[in-house]
Tab-separated table of C-alpha atoms and ligand atoms in Angstrom:
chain	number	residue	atom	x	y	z
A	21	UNK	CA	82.641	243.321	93.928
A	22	UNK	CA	84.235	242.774	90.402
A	23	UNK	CA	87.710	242.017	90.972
A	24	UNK	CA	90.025	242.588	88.060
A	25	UNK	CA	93.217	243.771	89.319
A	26	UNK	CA	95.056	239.965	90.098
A	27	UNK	CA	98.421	241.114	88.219
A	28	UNK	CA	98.698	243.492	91.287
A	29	UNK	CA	97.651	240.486	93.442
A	30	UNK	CA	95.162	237.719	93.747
A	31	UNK	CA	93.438	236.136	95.831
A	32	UNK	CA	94.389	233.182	98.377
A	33	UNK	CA	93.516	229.784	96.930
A	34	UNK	CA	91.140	228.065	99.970
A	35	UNK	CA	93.600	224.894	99.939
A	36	UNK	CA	96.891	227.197	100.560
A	37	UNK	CA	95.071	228.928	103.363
A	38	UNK	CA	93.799	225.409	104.866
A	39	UNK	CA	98.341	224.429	104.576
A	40	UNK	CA	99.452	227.896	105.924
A	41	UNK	CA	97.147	227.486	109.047
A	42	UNK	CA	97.786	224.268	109.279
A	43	UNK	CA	101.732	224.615	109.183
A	44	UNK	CA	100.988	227.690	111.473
A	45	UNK	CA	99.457	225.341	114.376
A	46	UNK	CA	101.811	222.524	113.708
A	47	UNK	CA	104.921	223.403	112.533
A	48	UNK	CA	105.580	226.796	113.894
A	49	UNK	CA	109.033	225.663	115.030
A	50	UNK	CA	112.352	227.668	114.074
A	51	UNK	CA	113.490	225.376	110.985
A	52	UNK	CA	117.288	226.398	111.814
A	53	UNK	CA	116.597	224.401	115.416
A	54	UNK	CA	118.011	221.542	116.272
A	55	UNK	CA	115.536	220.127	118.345
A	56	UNK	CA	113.032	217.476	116.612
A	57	UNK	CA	110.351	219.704	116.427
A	58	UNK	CA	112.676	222.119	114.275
A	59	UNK	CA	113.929	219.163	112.477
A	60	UNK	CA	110.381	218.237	111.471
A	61	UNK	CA	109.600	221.718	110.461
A	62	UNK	CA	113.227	221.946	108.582
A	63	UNK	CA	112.021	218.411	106.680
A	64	UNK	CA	108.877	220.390	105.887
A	65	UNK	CA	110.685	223.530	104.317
A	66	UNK	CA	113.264	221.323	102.186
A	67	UNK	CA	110.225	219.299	100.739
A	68	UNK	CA	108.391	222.581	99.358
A	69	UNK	CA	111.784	223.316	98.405
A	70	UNK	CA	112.268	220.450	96.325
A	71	UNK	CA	108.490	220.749	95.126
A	72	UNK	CA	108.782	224.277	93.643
A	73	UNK	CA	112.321	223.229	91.822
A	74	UNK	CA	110.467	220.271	90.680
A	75	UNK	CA	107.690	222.039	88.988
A	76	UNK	CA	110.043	224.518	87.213
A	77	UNK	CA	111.944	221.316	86.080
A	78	UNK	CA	114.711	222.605	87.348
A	79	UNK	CA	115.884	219.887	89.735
A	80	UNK	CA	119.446	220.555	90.408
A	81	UNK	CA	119.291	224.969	90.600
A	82	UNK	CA	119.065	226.015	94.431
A	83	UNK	CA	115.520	227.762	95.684
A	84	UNK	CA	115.937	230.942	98.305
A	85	UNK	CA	112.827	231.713	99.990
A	86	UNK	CA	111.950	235.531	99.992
A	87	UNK	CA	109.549	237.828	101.049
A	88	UNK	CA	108.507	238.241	97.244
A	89	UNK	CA	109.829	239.279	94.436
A	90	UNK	CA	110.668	242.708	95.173
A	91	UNK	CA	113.201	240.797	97.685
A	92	UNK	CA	114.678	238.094	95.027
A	93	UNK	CA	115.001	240.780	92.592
A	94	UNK	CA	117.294	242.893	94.961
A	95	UNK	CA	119.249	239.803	96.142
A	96	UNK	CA	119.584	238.447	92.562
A	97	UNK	CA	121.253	242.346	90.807
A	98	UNK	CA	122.860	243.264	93.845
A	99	UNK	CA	124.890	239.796	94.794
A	100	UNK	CA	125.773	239.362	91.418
A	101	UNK	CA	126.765	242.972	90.545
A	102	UNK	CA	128.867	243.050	93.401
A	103	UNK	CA	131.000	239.745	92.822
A	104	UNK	CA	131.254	240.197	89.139
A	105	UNK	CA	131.872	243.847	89.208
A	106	UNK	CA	135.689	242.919	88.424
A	107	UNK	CA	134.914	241.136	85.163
A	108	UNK	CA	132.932	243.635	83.410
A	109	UNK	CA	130.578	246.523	83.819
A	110	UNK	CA	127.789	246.883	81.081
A	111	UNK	CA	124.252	245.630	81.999
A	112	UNK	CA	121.372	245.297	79.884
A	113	UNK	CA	118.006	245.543	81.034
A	114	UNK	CA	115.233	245.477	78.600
A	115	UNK	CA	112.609	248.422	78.860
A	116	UNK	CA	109.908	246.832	80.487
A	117	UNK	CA	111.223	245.944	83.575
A	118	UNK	CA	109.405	246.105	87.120
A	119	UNK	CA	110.606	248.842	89.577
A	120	UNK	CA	111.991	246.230	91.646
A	121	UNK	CA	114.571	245.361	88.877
A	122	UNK	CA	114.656	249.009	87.287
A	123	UNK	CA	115.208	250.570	90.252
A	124	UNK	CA	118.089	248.457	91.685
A	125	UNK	CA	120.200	248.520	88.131
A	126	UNK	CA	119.648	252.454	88.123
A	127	UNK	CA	121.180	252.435	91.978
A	128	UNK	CA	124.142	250.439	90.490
A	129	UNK	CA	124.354	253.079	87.114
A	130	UNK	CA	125.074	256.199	89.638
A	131	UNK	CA	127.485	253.973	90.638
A	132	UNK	CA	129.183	253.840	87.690
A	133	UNK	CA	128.188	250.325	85.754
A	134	UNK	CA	126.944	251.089	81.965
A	135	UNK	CA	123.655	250.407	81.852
A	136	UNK	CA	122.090	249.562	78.074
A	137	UNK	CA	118.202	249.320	77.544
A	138	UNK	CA	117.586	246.474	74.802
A	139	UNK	CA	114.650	247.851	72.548
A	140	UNK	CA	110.948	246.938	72.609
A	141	UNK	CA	108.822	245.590	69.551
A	142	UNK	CA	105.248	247.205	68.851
A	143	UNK	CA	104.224	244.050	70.614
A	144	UNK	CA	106.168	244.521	73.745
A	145	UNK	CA	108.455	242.403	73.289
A	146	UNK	CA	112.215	242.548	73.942
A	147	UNK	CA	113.988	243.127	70.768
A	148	UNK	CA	115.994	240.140	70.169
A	149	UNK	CA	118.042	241.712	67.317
A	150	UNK	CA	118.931	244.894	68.952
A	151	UNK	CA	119.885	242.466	71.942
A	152	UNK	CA	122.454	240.576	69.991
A	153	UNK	CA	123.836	243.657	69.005
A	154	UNK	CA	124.185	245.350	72.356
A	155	UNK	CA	126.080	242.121	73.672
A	156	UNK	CA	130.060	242.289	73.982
A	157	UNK	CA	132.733	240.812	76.857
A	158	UNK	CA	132.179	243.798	78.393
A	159	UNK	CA	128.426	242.463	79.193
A	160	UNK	CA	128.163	240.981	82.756
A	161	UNK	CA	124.617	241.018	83.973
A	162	UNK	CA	121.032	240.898	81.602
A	163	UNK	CA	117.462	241.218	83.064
A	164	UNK	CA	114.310	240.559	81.347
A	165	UNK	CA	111.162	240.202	82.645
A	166	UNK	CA	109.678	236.843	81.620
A	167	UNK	CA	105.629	238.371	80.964
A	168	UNK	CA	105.362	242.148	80.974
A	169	UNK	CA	103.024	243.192	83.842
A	170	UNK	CA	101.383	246.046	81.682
A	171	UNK	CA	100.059	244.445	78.806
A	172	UNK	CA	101.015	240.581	79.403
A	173	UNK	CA	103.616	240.132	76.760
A	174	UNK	CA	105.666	236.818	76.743
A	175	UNK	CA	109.159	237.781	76.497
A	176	UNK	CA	111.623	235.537	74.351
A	177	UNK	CA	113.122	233.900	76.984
A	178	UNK	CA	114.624	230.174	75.885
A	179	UNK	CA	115.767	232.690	72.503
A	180	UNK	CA	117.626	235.066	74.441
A	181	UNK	CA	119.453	231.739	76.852
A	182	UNK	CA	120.643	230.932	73.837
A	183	UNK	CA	122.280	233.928	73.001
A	184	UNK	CA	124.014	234.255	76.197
A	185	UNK	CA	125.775	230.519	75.730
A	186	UNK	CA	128.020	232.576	73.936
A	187	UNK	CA	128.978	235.119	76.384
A	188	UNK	CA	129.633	232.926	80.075
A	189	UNK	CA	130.221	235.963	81.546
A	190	UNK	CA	126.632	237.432	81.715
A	191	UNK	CA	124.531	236.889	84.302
A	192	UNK	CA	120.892	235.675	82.923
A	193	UNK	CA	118.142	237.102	85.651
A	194	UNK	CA	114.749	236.494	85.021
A	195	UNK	CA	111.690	238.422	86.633
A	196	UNK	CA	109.085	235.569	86.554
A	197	UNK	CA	106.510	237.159	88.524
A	198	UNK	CA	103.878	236.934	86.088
A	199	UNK	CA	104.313	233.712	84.553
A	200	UNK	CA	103.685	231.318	87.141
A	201	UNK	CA	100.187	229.850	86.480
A	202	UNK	CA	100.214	232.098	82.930
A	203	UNK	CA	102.209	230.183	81.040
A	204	UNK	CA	105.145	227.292	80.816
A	205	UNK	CA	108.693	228.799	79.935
A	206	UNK	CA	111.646	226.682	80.095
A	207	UNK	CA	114.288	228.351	82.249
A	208	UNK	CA	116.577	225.772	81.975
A	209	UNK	CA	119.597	228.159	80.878
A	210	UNK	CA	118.783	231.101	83.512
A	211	UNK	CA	120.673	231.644	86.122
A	212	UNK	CA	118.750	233.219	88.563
A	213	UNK	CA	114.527	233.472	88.638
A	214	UNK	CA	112.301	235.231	90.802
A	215	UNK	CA	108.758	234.605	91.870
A	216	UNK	CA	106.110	235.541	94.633
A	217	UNK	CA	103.581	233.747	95.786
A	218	UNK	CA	100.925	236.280	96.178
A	219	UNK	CA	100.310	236.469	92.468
A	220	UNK	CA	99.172	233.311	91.976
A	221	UNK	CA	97.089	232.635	94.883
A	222	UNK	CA	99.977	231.751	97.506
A	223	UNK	CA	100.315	234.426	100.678
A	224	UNK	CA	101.281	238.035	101.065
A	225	UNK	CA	105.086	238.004	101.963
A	226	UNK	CA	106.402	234.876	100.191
A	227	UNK	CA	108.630	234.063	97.115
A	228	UNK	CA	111.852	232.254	96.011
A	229	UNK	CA	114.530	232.982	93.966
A	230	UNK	CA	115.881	230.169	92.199
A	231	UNK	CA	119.276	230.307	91.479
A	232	UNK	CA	121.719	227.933	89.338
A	233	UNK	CA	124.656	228.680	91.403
A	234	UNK	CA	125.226	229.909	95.295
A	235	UNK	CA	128.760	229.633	95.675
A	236	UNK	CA	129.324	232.846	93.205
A	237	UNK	CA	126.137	234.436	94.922
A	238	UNK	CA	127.699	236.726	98.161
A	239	UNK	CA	125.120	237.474	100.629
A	240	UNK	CA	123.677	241.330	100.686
A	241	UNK	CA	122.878	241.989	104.220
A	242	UNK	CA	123.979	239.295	106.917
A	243	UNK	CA	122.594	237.577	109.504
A	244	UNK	CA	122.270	233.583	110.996
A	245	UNK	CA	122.648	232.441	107.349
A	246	UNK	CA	119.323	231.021	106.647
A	247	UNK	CA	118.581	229.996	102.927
A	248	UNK	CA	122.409	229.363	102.147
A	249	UNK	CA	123.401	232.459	103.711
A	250	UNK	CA	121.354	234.720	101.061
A	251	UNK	CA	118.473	235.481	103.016
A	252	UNK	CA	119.245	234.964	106.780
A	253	UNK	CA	116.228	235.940	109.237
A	254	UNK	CA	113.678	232.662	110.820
A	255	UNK	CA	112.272	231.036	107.390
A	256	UNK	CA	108.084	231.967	107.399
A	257	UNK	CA	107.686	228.024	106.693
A	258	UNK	CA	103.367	228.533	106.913
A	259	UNK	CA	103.804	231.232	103.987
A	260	UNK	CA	106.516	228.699	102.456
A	261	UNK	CA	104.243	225.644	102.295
A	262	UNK	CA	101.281	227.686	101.256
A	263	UNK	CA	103.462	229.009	98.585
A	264	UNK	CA	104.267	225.523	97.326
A	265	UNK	CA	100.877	224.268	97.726
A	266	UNK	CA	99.383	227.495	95.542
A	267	UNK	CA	102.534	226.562	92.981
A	268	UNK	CA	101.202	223.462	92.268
A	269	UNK	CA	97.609	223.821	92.120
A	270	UNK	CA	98.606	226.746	89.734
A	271	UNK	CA	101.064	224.582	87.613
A	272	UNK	CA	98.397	221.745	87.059
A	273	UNK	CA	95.612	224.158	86.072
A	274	UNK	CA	97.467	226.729	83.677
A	275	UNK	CA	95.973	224.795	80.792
A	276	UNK	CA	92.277	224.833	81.825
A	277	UNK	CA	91.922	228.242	83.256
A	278	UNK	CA	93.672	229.728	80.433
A	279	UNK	CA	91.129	228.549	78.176
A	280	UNK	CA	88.415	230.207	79.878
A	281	UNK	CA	90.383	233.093	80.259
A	282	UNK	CA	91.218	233.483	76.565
A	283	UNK	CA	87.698	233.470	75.668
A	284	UNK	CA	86.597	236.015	78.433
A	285	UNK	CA	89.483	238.013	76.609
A	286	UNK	CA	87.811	237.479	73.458
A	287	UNK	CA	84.405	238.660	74.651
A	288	UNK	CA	86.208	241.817	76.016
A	289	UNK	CA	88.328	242.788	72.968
A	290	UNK	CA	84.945	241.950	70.464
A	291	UNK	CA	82.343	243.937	73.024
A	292	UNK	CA	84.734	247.576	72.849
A	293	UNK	CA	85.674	246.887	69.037
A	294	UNK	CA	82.722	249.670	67.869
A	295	UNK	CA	83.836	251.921	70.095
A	296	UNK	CA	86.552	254.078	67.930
A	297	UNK	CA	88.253	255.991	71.069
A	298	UNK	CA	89.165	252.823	72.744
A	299	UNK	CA	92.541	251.536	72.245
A	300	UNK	CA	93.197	247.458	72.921
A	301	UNK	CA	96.901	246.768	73.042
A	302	UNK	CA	98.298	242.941	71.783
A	303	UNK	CA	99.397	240.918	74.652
A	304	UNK	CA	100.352	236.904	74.887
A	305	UNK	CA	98.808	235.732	77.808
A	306	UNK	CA	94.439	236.587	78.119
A	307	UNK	CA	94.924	237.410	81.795
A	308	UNK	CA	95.787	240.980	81.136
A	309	UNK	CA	94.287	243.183	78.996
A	310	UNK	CA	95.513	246.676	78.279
A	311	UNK	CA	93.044	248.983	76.869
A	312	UNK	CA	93.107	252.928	76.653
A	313	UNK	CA	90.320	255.690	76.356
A	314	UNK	CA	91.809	257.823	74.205
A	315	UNK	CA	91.526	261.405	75.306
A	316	UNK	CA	90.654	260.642	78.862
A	317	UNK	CA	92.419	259.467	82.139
A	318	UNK	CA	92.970	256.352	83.257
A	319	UNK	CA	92.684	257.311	86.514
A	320	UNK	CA	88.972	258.433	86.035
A	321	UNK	CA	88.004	255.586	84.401
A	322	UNK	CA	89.841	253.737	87.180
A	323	UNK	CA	87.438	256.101	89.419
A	324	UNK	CA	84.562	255.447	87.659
A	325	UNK	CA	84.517	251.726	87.726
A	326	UNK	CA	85.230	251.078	91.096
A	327	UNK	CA	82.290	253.220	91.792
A	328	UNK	CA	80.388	250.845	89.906
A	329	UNK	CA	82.322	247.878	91.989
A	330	UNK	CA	84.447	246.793	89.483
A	331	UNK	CA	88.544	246.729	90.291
A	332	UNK	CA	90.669	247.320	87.790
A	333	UNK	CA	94.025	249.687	87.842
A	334	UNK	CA	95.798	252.417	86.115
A	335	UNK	CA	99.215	250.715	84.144
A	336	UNK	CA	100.196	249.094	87.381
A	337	UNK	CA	99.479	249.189	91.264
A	338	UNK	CA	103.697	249.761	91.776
A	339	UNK	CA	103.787	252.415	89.417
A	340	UNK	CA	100.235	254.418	89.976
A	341	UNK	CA	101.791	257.022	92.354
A	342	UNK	CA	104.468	257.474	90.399
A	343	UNK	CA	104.177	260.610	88.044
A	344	UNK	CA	106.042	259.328	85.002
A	345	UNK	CA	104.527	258.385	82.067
A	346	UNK	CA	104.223	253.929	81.691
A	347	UNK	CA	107.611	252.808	80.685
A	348	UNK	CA	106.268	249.664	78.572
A	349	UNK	CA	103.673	251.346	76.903
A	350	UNK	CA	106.277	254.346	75.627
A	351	UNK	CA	108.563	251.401	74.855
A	352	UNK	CA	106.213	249.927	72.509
A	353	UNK	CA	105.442	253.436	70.888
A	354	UNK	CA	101.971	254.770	71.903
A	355	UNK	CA	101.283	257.981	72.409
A	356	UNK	CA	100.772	260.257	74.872
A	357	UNK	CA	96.928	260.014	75.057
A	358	UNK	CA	97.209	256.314	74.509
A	359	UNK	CA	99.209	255.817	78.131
A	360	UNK	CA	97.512	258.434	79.670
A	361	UNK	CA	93.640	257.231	79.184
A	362	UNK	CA	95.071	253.406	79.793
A	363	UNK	CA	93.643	250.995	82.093
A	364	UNK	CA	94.840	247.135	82.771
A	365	UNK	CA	92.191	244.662	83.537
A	366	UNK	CA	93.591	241.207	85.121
A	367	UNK	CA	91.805	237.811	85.561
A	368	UNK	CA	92.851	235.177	87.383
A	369	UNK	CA	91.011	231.612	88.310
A	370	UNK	CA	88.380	233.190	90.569
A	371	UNK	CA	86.927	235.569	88.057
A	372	UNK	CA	83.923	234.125	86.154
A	373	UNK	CA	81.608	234.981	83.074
A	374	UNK	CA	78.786	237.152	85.365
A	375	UNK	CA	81.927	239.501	86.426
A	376	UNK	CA	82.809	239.639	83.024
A	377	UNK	CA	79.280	240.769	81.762
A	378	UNK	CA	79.691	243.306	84.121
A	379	UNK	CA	83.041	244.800	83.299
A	380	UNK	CA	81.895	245.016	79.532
A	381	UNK	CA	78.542	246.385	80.623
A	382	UNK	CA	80.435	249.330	82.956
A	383	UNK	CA	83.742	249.699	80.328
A	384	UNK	CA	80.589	250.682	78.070
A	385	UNK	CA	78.467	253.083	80.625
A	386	UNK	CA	82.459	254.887	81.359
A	387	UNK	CA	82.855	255.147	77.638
A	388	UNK	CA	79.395	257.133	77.646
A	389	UNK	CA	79.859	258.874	81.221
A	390	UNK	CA	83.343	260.757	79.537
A	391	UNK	CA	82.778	260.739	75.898
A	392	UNK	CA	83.025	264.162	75.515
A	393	UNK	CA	86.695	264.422	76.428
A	394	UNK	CA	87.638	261.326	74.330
A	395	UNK	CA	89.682	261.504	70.634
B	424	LIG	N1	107.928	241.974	89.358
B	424	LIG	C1	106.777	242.073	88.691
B	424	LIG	C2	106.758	241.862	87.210
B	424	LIG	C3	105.588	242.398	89.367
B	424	LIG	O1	104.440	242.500	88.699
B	424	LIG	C4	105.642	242.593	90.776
B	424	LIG	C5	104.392	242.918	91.567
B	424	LIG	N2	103.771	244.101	91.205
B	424	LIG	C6	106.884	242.468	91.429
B	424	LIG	C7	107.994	242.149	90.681
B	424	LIG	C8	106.999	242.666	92.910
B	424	LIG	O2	106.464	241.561	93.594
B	424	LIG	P1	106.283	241.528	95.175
B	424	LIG	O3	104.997	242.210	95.466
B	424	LIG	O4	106.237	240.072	95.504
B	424	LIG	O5	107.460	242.185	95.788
């Protein structure tokens, strides 16, 4: 098997499984008991909560652990919508959001807030312009995604912090799902940040949201008040130290396995460049790769390599069985054909230059198999 689909999830790095089993035999004590054996395991959860604030550099925020992202993104719009709801009620969100963010803001529009899309450049990218405009007192919660999950788009993060110094009454949320291990962005001026651990080689059912405040932070469904009273329910401490471990491994390798990435990218983008009726859209980081057969579907090509073993996916896993047309690749003005025939490829740490060769070798047999419905 050819696995190219890690921006819907990846694969469990050998040295996190080794710390969640390890932490699952050892320390599979309630971390909210008061007993030594749940003091040991509580000692064990604050240090991989200190670890991941640590690697963000962002030693005095506060870290939640989650079930993911879809989980920090919920907590993040919905605690802060509800306690700021008196001091405002436009939110931006830029077009390129995940469900998990889009859908939560449009729950919180039929409600009544005024919700403002900022504008998206050919590249993907957030609009910073059209965001400065859009900005007013009225403003009291923005969301942008830190890399776009469709075509791997850095987003101008630190540029739009900067922005916001101007207006303390908006809430800065970032959606870092896709950065960690992708690339370095300083989040120093962000208030809240979500990440899960299962894209970058952590476990299945684990994430944090790092927040710069908790006191203005009101919990959204209650419990025994674990994790400051934001995400109450026992803490999954194996899933939380195999998180950390996977975070770190991640954080010290960005460098190196981007470089082999970007030249796998490079040998991808200069193999389909002949071939007139595929489309390659830009993108920042070389883990994902967007590319479209014009005049097809993506779904058949989708079809056609995993036939041949090779994984890749339709615009994204989230949105596959969803019957709307991608938002990000609309926002950054394709056409219809364009999203339709579009497929995203995703490489992560594990893949390496034979599943590459194949992946070129079956993009070019698919390009063959349905040329005569392509443009
Ligand atoms: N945000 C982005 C940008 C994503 O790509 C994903 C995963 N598809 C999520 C949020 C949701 O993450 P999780 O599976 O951890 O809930």
């Amino acid at each position: 098997m050819h696995y190219f689909d890690n921006a819907a999830t990846t694969k469990p790095d050998e040295q996190a499984l080794n710390t969640f089993n390890k932490v699952n035999q050892n320390y599979y004590f309630n971390t909210a008991s008061i007993h030594s054996a749940g003091r040991d395991s509580e000692k064990l959860l604050e240090a991989s909560r200190k670890q991941v604030l640590d690697i963000f550099g962002l030693p005095n925020h506060h870290c939640v652990f989650t079930s993911g992202a879809t989980e920090s993104n919920n907590i993040a719009i919905q605690s802060t919508l509800n306690r700021k709801k008196r001091f405002g009620s436009t939110i931006l969100i830029s077009q390129l959001e995940h469900p998990s963010v889009i859908n939560v803001v449009d729950h919180y529009r039929s409600e009544g807030f005024n919700v403002k899309f900022i504008k998206t450049t050919e590249q993907g990218r957030v609009d910073v312009d059209h965001l400065r405009k859009l900005m007013d007192e009225d403003v009291i919660f923005v969301t942008v995604m830190a890399v776009n999950n469709i075509v791997g788009a850095v987003q101008p993060i630190q540029e739009i912090a900067e922005i916001l110094k101007g207006f303390p009454k908006a809430h800065f949320h970032v959606d870092a799902t896709q950065a960690v291990g992708k690339v370095e962005i300083n989040y120093e001026n962000v208030d809240t940040l979500s990440i899960s651990g299962h894209k970058f080689h952590g476990v299945k059912g684990s994430g944090a949201l790092i927040t710069r405040e908790l006191k203005t932070m009101p919990p959204i469904f209650f419990g025994g008040g674990h994790e400051y009273n934001l995400r109450s329910g026992t803490v999954n401490l194996p899933a939380v130290a195999a998180m950390a471990k996977a975070l770190r491994l991640s954080h010290e390798n960005t460098d190196n396995i981007s470089g082999k990435i970007e030249e796998y990218n490079q040998s991808i983008r200069n193999a389909l460049a002949e071939h007139r009726s595929i489309v390659i859209q830009p993108g920042d980081v070389p883990h994902i790769l967007n590319l479209s057969y014009v005049g097809a579907k993506g779904e058949v090509a989708v079809n056609a390599l995993s036939e041949k073993g090779i994984m890749v996916s339709t615009t994204s896993a989230c949105a596959s069985k969803l019957a709307t047309l991608n938002e990000t690749l609309t926002a950054m003005g394709q056409s219809v054909d364009v999203i339709n025939g579009s497929i995203r490829i995703s490489m992560s740490k594990d893949t390496e230059e034979k599943d590459v060769d194949m992946l070129i070798k079956g993009l070019k047999e698919v390009y063959e198999e349905i040329g005569d419905v392509l443009i």
